[in-house]
mmCIF file of C-alpha atoms in Angstrom:
data_model
loop_
_atom_site.group_PDB
_atom_site.id
_atom_site.type_symbol
_atom_site.label_atom_id
_atom_site.label_comp_id
_atom_site.label_asym_id
_atom_site.label_seq_id
_atom_site.Cartn_x
_atom_site.Cartn_y
_atom_site.Cartn_z
ATOM 1 C CA UNK A 1489 0.905 -21.617 -21.208
ATOM 2 C CA UNK A 1490 -2.038 -19.269 -21.577
ATOM 3 C CA UNK A 1491 -3.238 -18.545 -25.098
ATOM 4 C CA UNK A 1492 -0.927 -15.938 -26.648
ATOM 5 C CA UNK A 1493 -1.601 -12.332 -25.796
ATOM 6 C CA UNK A 1494 -1.580 -9.795 -28.671
ATOM 7 C CA UNK A 1495 2.011 -8.924 -27.741
ATOM 8 C CA UNK A 1496 3.122 -12.557 -27.668
ATOM 9 C CA UNK A 1497 1.440 -13.252 -31.015
ATOM 10 C CA UNK A 1498 3.192 -10.263 -32.613
ATOM 11 C CA UNK A 1499 6.478 -11.500 -31.206
ATOM 12 C CA UNK A 1500 5.810 -14.986 -32.600
ATOM 13 C CA UNK A 1501 5.338 -13.586 -36.086
ATOM 14 C CA UNK A 1502 8.414 -11.356 -35.822
ATOM 15 C CA UNK A 1503 10.516 -14.280 -34.639
ATOM 16 C CA UNK A 1504 9.282 -16.523 -37.476
ATOM 17 C CA UNK A 1505 10.074 -13.924 -40.099
ATOM 18 C CA UNK A 1506 13.499 -13.127 -38.688
ATOM 19 C CA UNK A 1507 14.327 -16.816 -38.334
ATOM 20 C CA UNK A 1508 12.934 -17.866 -41.754
ATOM 21 C CA UNK A 1509 10.405 -20.363 -40.438
ATOM 22 C CA UNK A 1510 6.617 -20.521 -40.402
ATOM 23 C CA UNK A 1511 3.902 -21.770 -38.060
ATOM 24 C CA UNK A 1512 1.452 -24.426 -39.139
ATOM 25 C CA UNK A 1513 -2.112 -23.153 -38.736
ATOM 26 C CA UNK A 1514 -4.188 -26.217 -37.950
ATOM 27 C CA UNK A 1515 -7.937 -26.267 -38.636
ATOM 28 C CA UNK A 1516 -10.017 -27.990 -35.982
ATOM 29 C CA UNK A 1517 -13.737 -28.592 -35.505
ATOM 30 C CA UNK A 1518 -14.004 -30.412 -32.182
ATOM 31 C CA UNK A 1519 -12.419 -30.715 -28.766
ATOM 32 C CA UNK A 1520 -10.716 -33.925 -29.942
ATOM 33 C CA UNK A 1521 -9.011 -32.332 -32.908
ATOM 34 C CA UNK A 1522 -8.145 -29.245 -30.838
ATOM 35 C CA UNK A 1523 -6.522 -31.397 -28.143
ATOM 36 C CA UNK A 1524 -4.611 -33.337 -30.771
ATOM 37 C CA UNK A 1525 -3.282 -30.151 -32.372
ATOM 38 C CA UNK A 1526 -2.151 -28.800 -29.004
ATOM 39 C CA UNK A 1527 -0.257 -32.002 -28.238
ATOM 40 C CA UNK A 1528 1.321 -31.948 -31.691
ATOM 41 C CA UNK A 1529 2.712 -28.452 -31.186
ATOM 42 C CA UNK A 1530 3.969 -29.410 -27.711
ATOM 43 C CA UNK A 1531 5.601 -32.594 -29.029
ATOM 44 C CA UNK A 1532 7.344 -30.540 -31.724
ATOM 45 C CA UNK A 1533 8.509 -27.853 -29.298
ATOM 46 C CA UNK A 1534 6.829 -25.303 -31.535
ATOM 47 C CA UNK A 1535 4.480 -22.412 -30.950
ATOM 48 C CA UNK A 1536 1.555 -22.541 -33.319
ATOM 49 C CA UNK A 1537 -1.810 -21.376 -34.605
ATOM 50 C CA UNK A 1538 -5.090 -23.236 -34.238
ATOM 51 C CA UNK A 1539 -8.039 -22.067 -36.268
ATOM 52 C CA UNK A 1540 -11.693 -22.633 -37.142
ATOM 53 C CA UNK A 1541 -13.385 -22.076 -40.480
ATOM 54 C CA UNK A 1542 -16.986 -20.972 -40.862
ATOM 55 C CA UNK A 1543 -18.062 -24.617 -41.178
ATOM 56 C CA UNK A 1544 -15.810 -25.722 -38.358
ATOM 57 C CA UNK A 1545 -17.195 -23.013 -36.063
ATOM 58 C CA UNK A 1546 -20.744 -24.021 -36.916
ATOM 59 C CA UNK A 1547 -19.944 -27.675 -36.221
ATOM 60 C CA UNK A 1548 -18.288 -26.744 -32.931
ATOM 61 C CA UNK A 1549 -21.545 -25.212 -31.704
ATOM 62 C CA UNK A 1550 -23.360 -28.560 -32.002
ATOM 63 C CA UNK A 1551 -25.865 -29.998 -34.435
ATOM 64 C CA UNK A 1552 -28.748 -28.540 -32.434
ATOM 65 C CA UNK A 1553 -27.325 -25.016 -32.671
ATOM 66 C CA UNK A 1554 -25.234 -24.665 -35.853
ATOM 67 C CA UNK A 1555 -24.244 -21.071 -35.165
ATOM 68 C CA UNK A 1556 -20.818 -19.775 -36.111
ATOM 69 C CA UNK A 1557 -20.312 -17.187 -33.375
ATOM 70 C CA UNK A 1558 -21.487 -19.553 -30.641
ATOM 71 C CA UNK A 1559 -19.142 -22.247 -31.901
ATOM 72 C CA UNK A 1560 -16.243 -19.826 -32.181
ATOM 73 C CA UNK A 1561 -16.648 -18.553 -28.634
ATOM 74 C CA UNK A 1562 -16.987 -22.122 -27.349
ATOM 75 C CA UNK A 1563 -13.809 -23.070 -29.216
ATOM 76 C CA UNK A 1564 -12.010 -20.065 -27.764
ATOM 77 C CA UNK A 1565 -13.149 -20.789 -24.186
ATOM 78 C CA UNK A 1566 -12.141 -24.439 -24.369
ATOM 79 C CA UNK A 1567 -8.775 -23.621 -25.958
ATOM 80 C CA UNK A 1568 -7.996 -20.981 -23.336
ATOM 81 C CA UNK A 1569 -8.541 -23.537 -20.581
ATOM 82 C CA UNK A 1570 -6.700 -26.572 -21.932
ATOM 83 C CA UNK A 1571 -3.795 -24.665 -23.546
ATOM 84 C CA UNK A 1572 -2.645 -23.638 -20.023
ATOM 85 C CA UNK A 1573 -1.289 -27.150 -19.546
ATOM 86 C CA UNK A 1574 1.117 -27.020 -22.497
ATOM 87 C CA UNK A 1575 4.489 -25.261 -22.577
ATOM 88 C CA UNK A 1576 4.055 -23.598 -25.979
ATOM 89 C CA UNK A 1577 2.331 -20.425 -27.171
ATOM 90 C CA UNK A 1578 -0.853 -20.920 -29.163
ATOM 91 C CA UNK A 1579 -2.684 -18.244 -31.172
ATOM 92 C CA UNK A 1580 -6.347 -18.633 -32.096
ATOM 93 C CA UNK A 1581 -7.535 -17.638 -35.562
ATOM 94 C CA UNK A 1582 -10.718 -17.719 -37.634
ATOM 95 C CA UNK A 1583 -10.178 -18.963 -41.169
ATOM 96 C CA UNK A 1584 -11.742 -18.041 -44.553
ATOM 97 C CA UNK A 1585 -14.718 -15.698 -44.150
ATOM 98 C CA UNK A 1586 -16.327 -14.590 -47.435
ATOM 99 C CA UNK A 1587 -18.363 -11.417 -47.794
ATOM 100 C CA UNK A 1588 -21.778 -13.053 -47.249
ATOM 101 C CA UNK A 1589 -20.690 -14.410 -43.863
ATOM 102 C CA UNK A 1590 -18.948 -11.368 -42.400
ATOM 103 C CA UNK A 1591 -22.028 -10.234 -40.479
ATOM 104 C CA UNK A 1592 -22.526 -13.676 -38.990
ATOM 105 C CA UNK A 1593 -18.927 -14.483 -38.185
ATOM 106 C CA UNK A 1594 -16.036 -12.010 -38.178
ATOM 107 C CA UNK A 1595 -17.836 -8.722 -37.436
ATOM 108 C CA UNK A 1596 -19.646 -9.963 -34.299
ATOM 109 C CA UNK A 1597 -16.483 -11.676 -33.079
ATOM 110 C CA UNK A 1598 -14.513 -8.461 -33.496
ATOM 111 C CA UNK A 1599 -17.270 -6.556 -31.686
ATOM 112 C CA UNK A 1600 -17.135 -9.037 -28.818
ATOM 113 C CA UNK A 1601 -13.351 -8.683 -28.515
ATOM 114 C CA UNK A 1602 -13.540 -4.886 -28.708
ATOM 115 C CA UNK A 1603 -15.986 -4.855 -25.815
ATOM 116 C CA UNK A 1604 -13.805 -7.259 -23.857
ATOM 117 C CA UNK A 1605 -10.703 -5.140 -24.449
ATOM 118 C CA UNK A 1606 -12.588 -1.999 -23.358
ATOM 119 C CA UNK A 1607 -13.297 -3.751 -20.073
ATOM 120 C CA UNK A 1608 -9.611 -4.480 -19.579
ATOM 121 C CA UNK A 1609 -9.575 -8.021 -20.929
ATOM 122 C CA UNK A 1610 -7.930 -9.807 -23.839
ATOM 123 C CA UNK A 1611 -9.518 -10.544 -27.222
ATOM 124 C CA UNK A 1612 -11.178 -13.911 -27.770
ATOM 125 C CA UNK A 1613 -9.038 -14.517 -30.854
ATOM 126 C CA UNK A 1614 -5.612 -13.284 -31.948
ATOM 127 C CA UNK A 1615 -6.478 -12.898 -35.634
ATOM 128 C CA UNK A 1616 -9.319 -13.181 -38.119
ATOM 129 C CA UNK A 1617 -9.360 -13.715 -41.863
ATOM 130 C CA UNK A 1618 -11.328 -11.715 -44.368
ATOM 131 C CA UNK A 1619 -11.516 -13.696 -47.622
ATOM 132 C CA UNK A 1620 -12.221 -11.148 -50.339
ATOM 133 C CA UNK A 1621 -10.997 -13.358 -53.179
ATOM 134 C CA UNK A 1622 -14.470 -13.548 -54.727
ATOM 135 C CA UNK A 1623 -14.923 -9.779 -55.064
ATOM 136 C CA UNK A 1624 -13.013 -7.192 -57.146
ATOM 137 C CA UNK A 1625 -9.719 -6.103 -55.609
ATOM 138 C CA UNK A 1626 -10.911 -2.534 -54.940
ATOM 139 C CA UNK A 1627 -13.899 -3.793 -52.960
ATOM 140 C CA UNK A 1628 -11.731 -6.391 -51.244
ATOM 141 C CA UNK A 1629 -9.368 -3.694 -50.003
ATOM 142 C CA UNK A 1630 -12.178 -1.304 -49.004
ATOM 143 C CA UNK A 1631 -13.664 -3.951 -46.738
ATOM 144 C CA UNK A 1632 -10.180 -4.827 -45.503
ATOM 145 C CA UNK A 1633 -9.623 -1.207 -44.461
ATOM 146 C CA UNK A 1634 -12.826 -1.226 -42.420
ATOM 147 C CA UNK A 1635 -11.973 -4.539 -40.763
ATOM 148 C CA UNK A 1636 -8.389 -3.490 -40.129
ATOM 149 C CA UNK A 1637 -9.618 -0.488 -38.145
ATOM 150 C CA UNK A 1638 -11.856 -2.766 -36.079
ATOM 151 C CA UNK A 1639 -8.998 -5.220 -35.624
ATOM 152 C CA UNK A 1640 -6.768 -2.472 -34.234
ATOM 153 C CA UNK A 1641 -9.465 -1.679 -31.666
ATOM 154 C CA UNK A 1642 -9.799 -5.384 -30.784
ATOM 155 C CA UNK A 1643 -5.996 -5.795 -30.485
ATOM 156 C CA UNK A 1644 -6.150 -8.503 -33.130
ATOM 157 C CA UNK A 1645 -4.433 -9.032 -36.492
ATOM 158 C CA UNK A 1646 -6.335 -9.148 -39.769
ATOM 159 C CA UNK A 1647 -5.539 -11.693 -42.469
ATOM 160 C CA UNK A 1648 -6.450 -10.717 -46.041
ATOM 161 C CA UNK A 1649 -6.413 -12.741 -49.244
ATOM 162 C CA UNK A 1650 -5.102 -10.907 -52.301
ATOM 163 C CA UNK A 1651 -5.771 -13.173 -55.254
ATOM 164 C CA UNK A 1652 -7.721 -16.390 -55.544
ATOM 165 C CA UNK A 1653 -7.077 -19.853 -54.077
ATOM 166 C CA UNK A 1654 -8.456 -22.493 -56.405
ATOM 167 C CA UNK A 1655 -10.402 -25.605 -55.458
ATOM 168 C CA UNK A 1656 -13.055 -25.809 -52.750
ATOM 169 C CA UNK A 1657 -13.222 -25.274 -48.991
ATOM 170 C CA UNK A 1658 -16.366 -25.026 -46.864
ATOM 171 C CA UNK A 1659 -18.531 -24.587 -49.935
ATOM 172 C CA UNK A 1660 -16.440 -21.789 -51.461
ATOM 173 C CA UNK A 1661 -15.177 -22.935 -54.857
ATOM 174 C CA UNK A 1662 -12.880 -21.155 -57.309
ATOM 175 C CA UNK A 1663 -11.677 -22.161 -60.764
ATOM 176 C CA UNK A 1664 -8.075 -23.055 -61.395
ATOM 177 C CA UNK A 1665 -6.857 -20.354 -63.796
ATOM 178 C CA UNK A 1666 -4.569 -17.309 -64.118
ATOM 179 C CA UNK A 1667 -6.373 -15.548 -61.282
ATOM 180 C CA UNK A 1668 -4.480 -17.848 -58.910
ATOM 181 C CA UNK A 1669 -1.400 -15.642 -59.239
ATOM 182 C CA UNK A 1670 -1.136 -12.326 -57.373
ATOM 183 C CA UNK A 1671 0.502 -9.596 -59.456
ATOM 184 C CA UNK A 1672 3.020 -6.937 -58.348
ATOM 185 C CA UNK A 1673 0.293 -4.348 -59.026
ATOM 186 C CA UNK A 1674 -1.960 -6.185 -56.568
ATOM 187 C CA UNK A 1675 0.782 -6.027 -53.955
ATOM 188 C CA UNK A 1676 1.254 -2.293 -54.461
ATOM 189 C CA UNK A 1677 -2.509 -1.683 -54.223
ATOM 190 C CA UNK A 1678 -2.534 -3.576 -50.944
ATOM 191 C CA UNK A 1679 0.145 -1.505 -49.232
ATOM 192 C CA UNK A 1680 -1.436 1.707 -50.567
ATOM 193 C CA UNK A 1681 -4.755 0.725 -48.958
ATOM 194 C CA UNK A 1682 -3.595 -0.985 -45.787
ATOM 195 C CA UNK A 1683 -0.205 0.550 -45.168
ATOM 196 C CA UNK A 1684 2.714 -1.221 -43.564
ATOM 197 C CA UNK A 1685 1.401 -1.699 -40.058
ATOM 198 C CA UNK A 1686 0.681 1.886 -39.035
ATOM 199 C CA UNK A 1687 -3.081 1.325 -39.535
ATOM 200 C CA UNK A 1688 -2.964 -2.052 -37.792
ATOM 201 C CA UNK A 1689 -1.064 -5.249 -38.389
ATOM 202 C CA UNK A 1690 -2.187 -7.627 -41.083
ATOM 203 C CA UNK A 1691 -1.154 -10.891 -42.681
ATOM 204 C CA UNK A 1692 -1.345 -11.212 -46.455
ATOM 205 C CA UNK A 1693 -2.336 -14.416 -48.228
ATOM 206 C CA UNK A 1694 -0.894 -13.691 -51.646
ATOM 207 C CA UNK A 1695 -1.614 -16.432 -54.162
ATOM 208 C CA UNK A 1696 0.947 -18.186 -56.307
ATOM 209 C CA UNK A 1697 -1.064 -21.089 -57.727
ATOM 210 C CA UNK A 1698 -2.467 -22.353 -54.430
ATOM 211 C CA UNK A 1699 -5.370 -24.806 -54.570
ATOM 212 C CA UNK A 1700 -7.524 -26.171 -51.769
ATOM 213 C CA UNK A 1701 -8.181 -29.915 -51.735
ATOM 214 C CA UNK A 1702 -6.279 -33.134 -52.223
ATOM 215 C CA UNK A 1703 -3.455 -33.262 -54.739
ATOM 216 C CA UNK A 1704 -0.357 -35.353 -55.236
ATOM 217 C CA UNK A 1705 3.027 -33.601 -55.251
ATOM 218 C CA UNK A 1706 3.432 -31.923 -58.633
ATOM 219 C CA UNK A 1707 -0.307 -31.800 -59.213
ATOM 220 C CA UNK A 1708 -0.465 -28.098 -58.385
ATOM 221 C CA UNK A 1709 1.526 -25.536 -60.377
ATOM 222 C CA UNK A 1710 3.003 -23.326 -57.672
ATOM 223 C CA UNK A 1711 5.234 -20.358 -58.461
ATOM 224 C CA UNK A 1712 6.733 -19.237 -55.123
ATOM 225 C CA UNK A 1713 8.880 -16.660 -56.885
ATOM 226 C CA UNK A 1714 5.688 -14.573 -57.176
ATOM 227 C CA UNK A 1715 5.991 -13.955 -53.434
ATOM 228 C CA UNK A 1716 9.491 -12.578 -53.865
ATOM 229 C CA UNK A 1717 8.340 -10.288 -56.678
ATOM 230 C CA UNK A 1718 5.415 -9.050 -54.560
ATOM 231 C CA UNK A 1719 7.720 -8.299 -51.647
ATOM 232 C CA UNK A 1720 10.046 -6.361 -53.960
ATOM 233 C CA UNK A 1721 7.139 -4.345 -55.410
ATOM 234 C CA UNK A 1722 5.808 -3.505 -51.963
ATOM 235 C CA UNK A 1723 9.259 -2.582 -50.687
ATOM 236 C CA UNK A 1724 9.805 -0.232 -53.617
ATOM 237 C CA UNK A 1725 6.389 1.410 -53.048
ATOM 238 C CA UNK A 1726 7.246 1.925 -49.345
ATOM 239 C CA UNK A 1727 10.759 3.186 -50.023
ATOM 240 C CA UNK A 1728 12.390 0.276 -48.234
ATOM 241 C CA UNK A 1729 15.802 -1.138 -48.993
ATOM 242 C CA UNK A 1730 16.671 -4.057 -51.244
ATOM 243 C CA UNK A 1731 15.898 -7.407 -49.664
ATOM 244 C CA UNK A 1732 13.112 -6.027 -47.454
ATOM 245 C CA UNK A 1733 10.095 -8.252 -46.900
ATOM 246 C CA UNK A 1734 7.317 -5.870 -45.814
ATOM 247 C CA UNK A 1735 4.534 -8.488 -46.035
ATOM 248 C CA UNK A 1736 3.894 -11.111 -43.366
ATOM 249 C CA UNK A 1737 2.742 -13.826 -45.757
ATOM 250 C CA UNK A 1738 0.316 -16.751 -45.445
ATOM 251 C CA UNK A 1739 0.405 -19.963 -47.504
ATOM 252 C CA UNK A 1740 -3.036 -21.389 -48.310
ATOM 253 C CA UNK A 1741 -3.891 -24.536 -50.238
ATOM 254 C CA UNK A 1742 -0.656 -26.362 -49.522
ATOM 255 C CA UNK A 1743 -1.763 -29.948 -50.223
ATOM 256 C CA UNK A 1744 0.494 -31.480 -52.850
ATOM 257 C CA UNK A 1745 3.246 -28.925 -52.370
ATOM 258 C CA UNK A 1746 6.828 -30.167 -52.597
ATOM 259 C CA UNK A 1747 9.284 -29.591 -49.772
ATOM 260 C CA UNK A 1748 11.261 -27.208 -52.006
ATOM 261 C CA UNK A 1749 8.152 -25.133 -52.787
ATOM 262 C CA UNK A 1750 7.356 -24.847 -49.094
ATOM 263 C CA UNK A 1751 10.942 -23.943 -48.281
ATOM 264 C CA UNK A 1752 11.054 -21.244 -50.984
ATOM 265 C CA UNK A 1753 7.779 -19.744 -49.788
ATOM 266 C CA UNK A 1754 9.099 -19.504 -46.228
ATOM 267 C CA UNK A 1755 12.274 -17.858 -47.494
ATOM 268 C CA UNK A 1756 10.147 -15.230 -49.229
ATOM 269 C CA UNK A 1757 8.329 -14.258 -46.023
ATOM 270 C CA UNK A 1758 5.642 -16.859 -45.305
ATOM 271 C CA UNK A 1759 5.083 -16.998 -41.510
ATOM 272 C CA UNK A 1760 1.831 -19.000 -41.451
ATOM 273 C CA UNK A 1761 0.786 -22.033 -43.494
ATOM 274 C CA UNK A 1762 -2.710 -23.461 -43.317
ATOM 275 C CA UNK A 1763 -2.942 -27.225 -42.843
ATOM 276 C CA UNK A 1764 -6.422 -28.708 -43.046
ATOM 277 C CA UNK A 1765 -6.955 -31.483 -45.598
ATOM 278 C CA UNK A 1766 -3.864 -33.417 -44.503
ATOM 279 C CA UNK A 1767 -4.783 -33.289 -40.802
ATOM 280 C CA UNK A 1768 -8.336 -34.373 -41.529
ATOM 281 C CA UNK A 1769 -6.998 -37.493 -43.175
ATOM 282 C CA UNK A 1770 -4.378 -37.990 -40.463
ATOM 283 C CA UNK A 1771 -7.186 -38.053 -37.895
ATOM 284 C CA UNK A 1772 -9.613 -40.255 -39.842
ATOM 285 C CA UNK A 1773 -7.249 -42.833 -41.372
ATOM 286 C CA UNK A 1774 -6.131 -44.527 -38.123
ATOM 287 C CA UNK A 1775 -9.745 -44.576 -36.899
ATOM 288 C CA UNK A 1776 -10.770 -46.347 -40.092
ATOM 289 C CA UNK A 1777 -7.962 -48.845 -39.586
ATOM 290 C CA UNK A 1778 -9.007 -49.379 -35.968
ATOM 291 C CA UNK A 1779 -12.616 -50.020 -36.968
ATOM 292 C CA UNK A 1780 -11.666 -52.501 -39.682
ATOM 293 C CA UNK A 1781 -9.248 -54.375 -37.390
ATOM 294 C CA UNK A 1782 -11.757 -54.472 -34.514
ATOM 295 C CA UNK A 1783 -15.047 -54.772 -36.414
ATOM 296 C CA UNK A 1784 -16.248 -57.711 -34.323
ATOM 297 C CA UNK A 1785 -15.727 -55.656 -31.144
ATOM 298 C CA UNK A 1786 -17.207 -52.344 -32.274
ATOM 299 C CA UNK A 1787 -20.215 -54.005 -33.922
ATOM 300 C CA UNK A 1788 -22.816 -56.221 -32.331
ATOM 301 C CA UNK A 1789 -22.861 -59.009 -34.932
ATOM 302 C CA UNK A 1790 -24.017 -62.621 -35.039
ATOM 303 C CA UNK A 1791 -26.030 -62.127 -31.864
ATOM 304 C CA UNK A 1792 -22.983 -61.053 -29.839
ATOM 305 C CA UNK A 1793 -22.743 -57.891 -27.712
ATOM 306 C CA UNK A 1794 -19.471 -56.469 -28.981
ATOM 307 C CA UNK A 1795 -16.699 -55.210 -26.748
ATOM 308 C CA UNK A 1796 -17.403 -52.054 -24.779
ATOM 309 C CA UNK A 1797 -13.707 -51.331 -24.352
ATOM 310 C CA UNK A 1798 -13.325 -51.260 -28.141
ATOM 311 C CA UNK A 1799 -16.362 -49.185 -29.090
ATOM 312 C CA UNK A 1800 -15.871 -46.692 -26.291
ATOM 313 C CA UNK A 1801 -15.300 -43.370 -28.186
ATOM 314 C CA UNK A 1802 -12.238 -42.741 -26.056
ATOM 315 C CA UNK A 1803 -10.618 -45.914 -27.388
ATOM 316 C CA UNK A 1804 -10.890 -45.103 -31.080
ATOM 317 C CA UNK A 1805 -10.810 -41.324 -30.569
ATOM 318 C CA UNK A 1806 -7.334 -41.319 -29.079
ATOM 319 C CA UNK A 1807 -6.107 -43.289 -32.109
ATOM 320 C CA UNK A 1808 -7.263 -40.478 -34.366
ATOM 321 C CA UNK A 1809 -5.832 -37.857 -32.070
ATOM 322 C CA UNK A 1810 -2.436 -39.554 -32.147
ATOM 323 C CA UNK A 1811 -2.495 -39.506 -35.954
ATOM 324 C CA UNK A 1812 -3.332 -35.807 -36.104
ATOM 325 C CA UNK A 1813 -0.708 -34.925 -33.471
ATOM 326 C CA UNK A 1814 1.949 -36.717 -35.484
ATOM 327 C CA UNK A 1815 0.937 -34.832 -38.632
ATOM 328 C CA UNK A 1816 1.255 -31.519 -36.754
ATOM 329 C CA UNK A 1817 4.786 -32.494 -35.725
ATOM 330 C CA UNK A 1818 5.692 -33.212 -39.364
ATOM 331 C CA UNK A 1819 4.225 -29.865 -40.392
ATOM 332 C CA UNK A 1820 6.371 -28.105 -37.802
ATOM 333 C CA UNK A 1821 9.445 -29.921 -39.095
ATOM 334 C CA UNK A 1822 8.679 -29.022 -42.717
ATOM 335 C CA UNK A 1823 8.131 -25.372 -41.859
ATOM 336 C CA UNK A 1824 11.252 -25.273 -39.605
ATOM 337 C CA UNK A 1825 9.306 -24.216 -36.524
ATOM 338 C CA UNK A 1826 10.052 -27.407 -34.577
ATOM 339 C CA UNK A 1827 12.168 -26.649 -31.544
ATOM 340 C CA UNK A 1828 11.842 -22.863 -31.921
ATOM 341 C CA UNK A 1829 9.636 -22.206 -28.893
ATOM 342 C CA UNK A 1830 11.381 -19.494 -26.886
#
């Protein structure tokens, strides 16, 4: 199917929230990992989200270019073409963008989509993330208001981060401390600044102990009940009834999360969960195994010439792709999106 239109993406989010499931958002950095993610969603019978970070976009542009906007537009063009062959809806998203990279990443991409929409076309991406976790909340929300207005013009959705995700991703590192927990006051400030959709739709990455990186289950102290409290505070501020979930929530830093923690987060309104570290390993691990098992074919050793069929990048690349696809299927199952494609 074609990449999701703005209307289809909005319907995807509405359906996830109403059905208490979430979409995995899979980070990719190459055509191989993009193809693997697409196949994983199709195998799971799930719509999904595929995204690039600042570093992933730069890598996508090639080592001779290393330019985030070029890489992002190349990613979008490739995805739009190959996604047509799969019977699931896919939304494209740009991941964490801190303040110092806005002018070289999100703002020019929004400008490009606005121009395309003005000419009667569709945006290059369906959503973009502004990561204001490193600046004071007031400044975070001021920038979010500006970007939300641009997003509305581009027919895209804005993702904001209210709170701090610990650990490190793409060179952005945060300490693991009490700042990892969004407060009800933060939630109220967010709806006062950004509204409840009337200024443009947004996703909110509220933090409840999330940490980027590699952790064993139990190694991260998550408190999903914070999401419920934030929803209640926002609902009260907006005059909504008991049980309302005004925020469309995003789960970052999920490595090491237990199945119960993931389930609780989805119940409290998470509709998107980022999956990056796990899929990186799922892609690389089978390739490492392949290389070790076939070392005498992929290396020219002892005066031999190796085995072209074994060191052909397509031979070991598809092994990695299969591993990543399988991990996407498991993510869909854990988030209950498997089999939900309409």
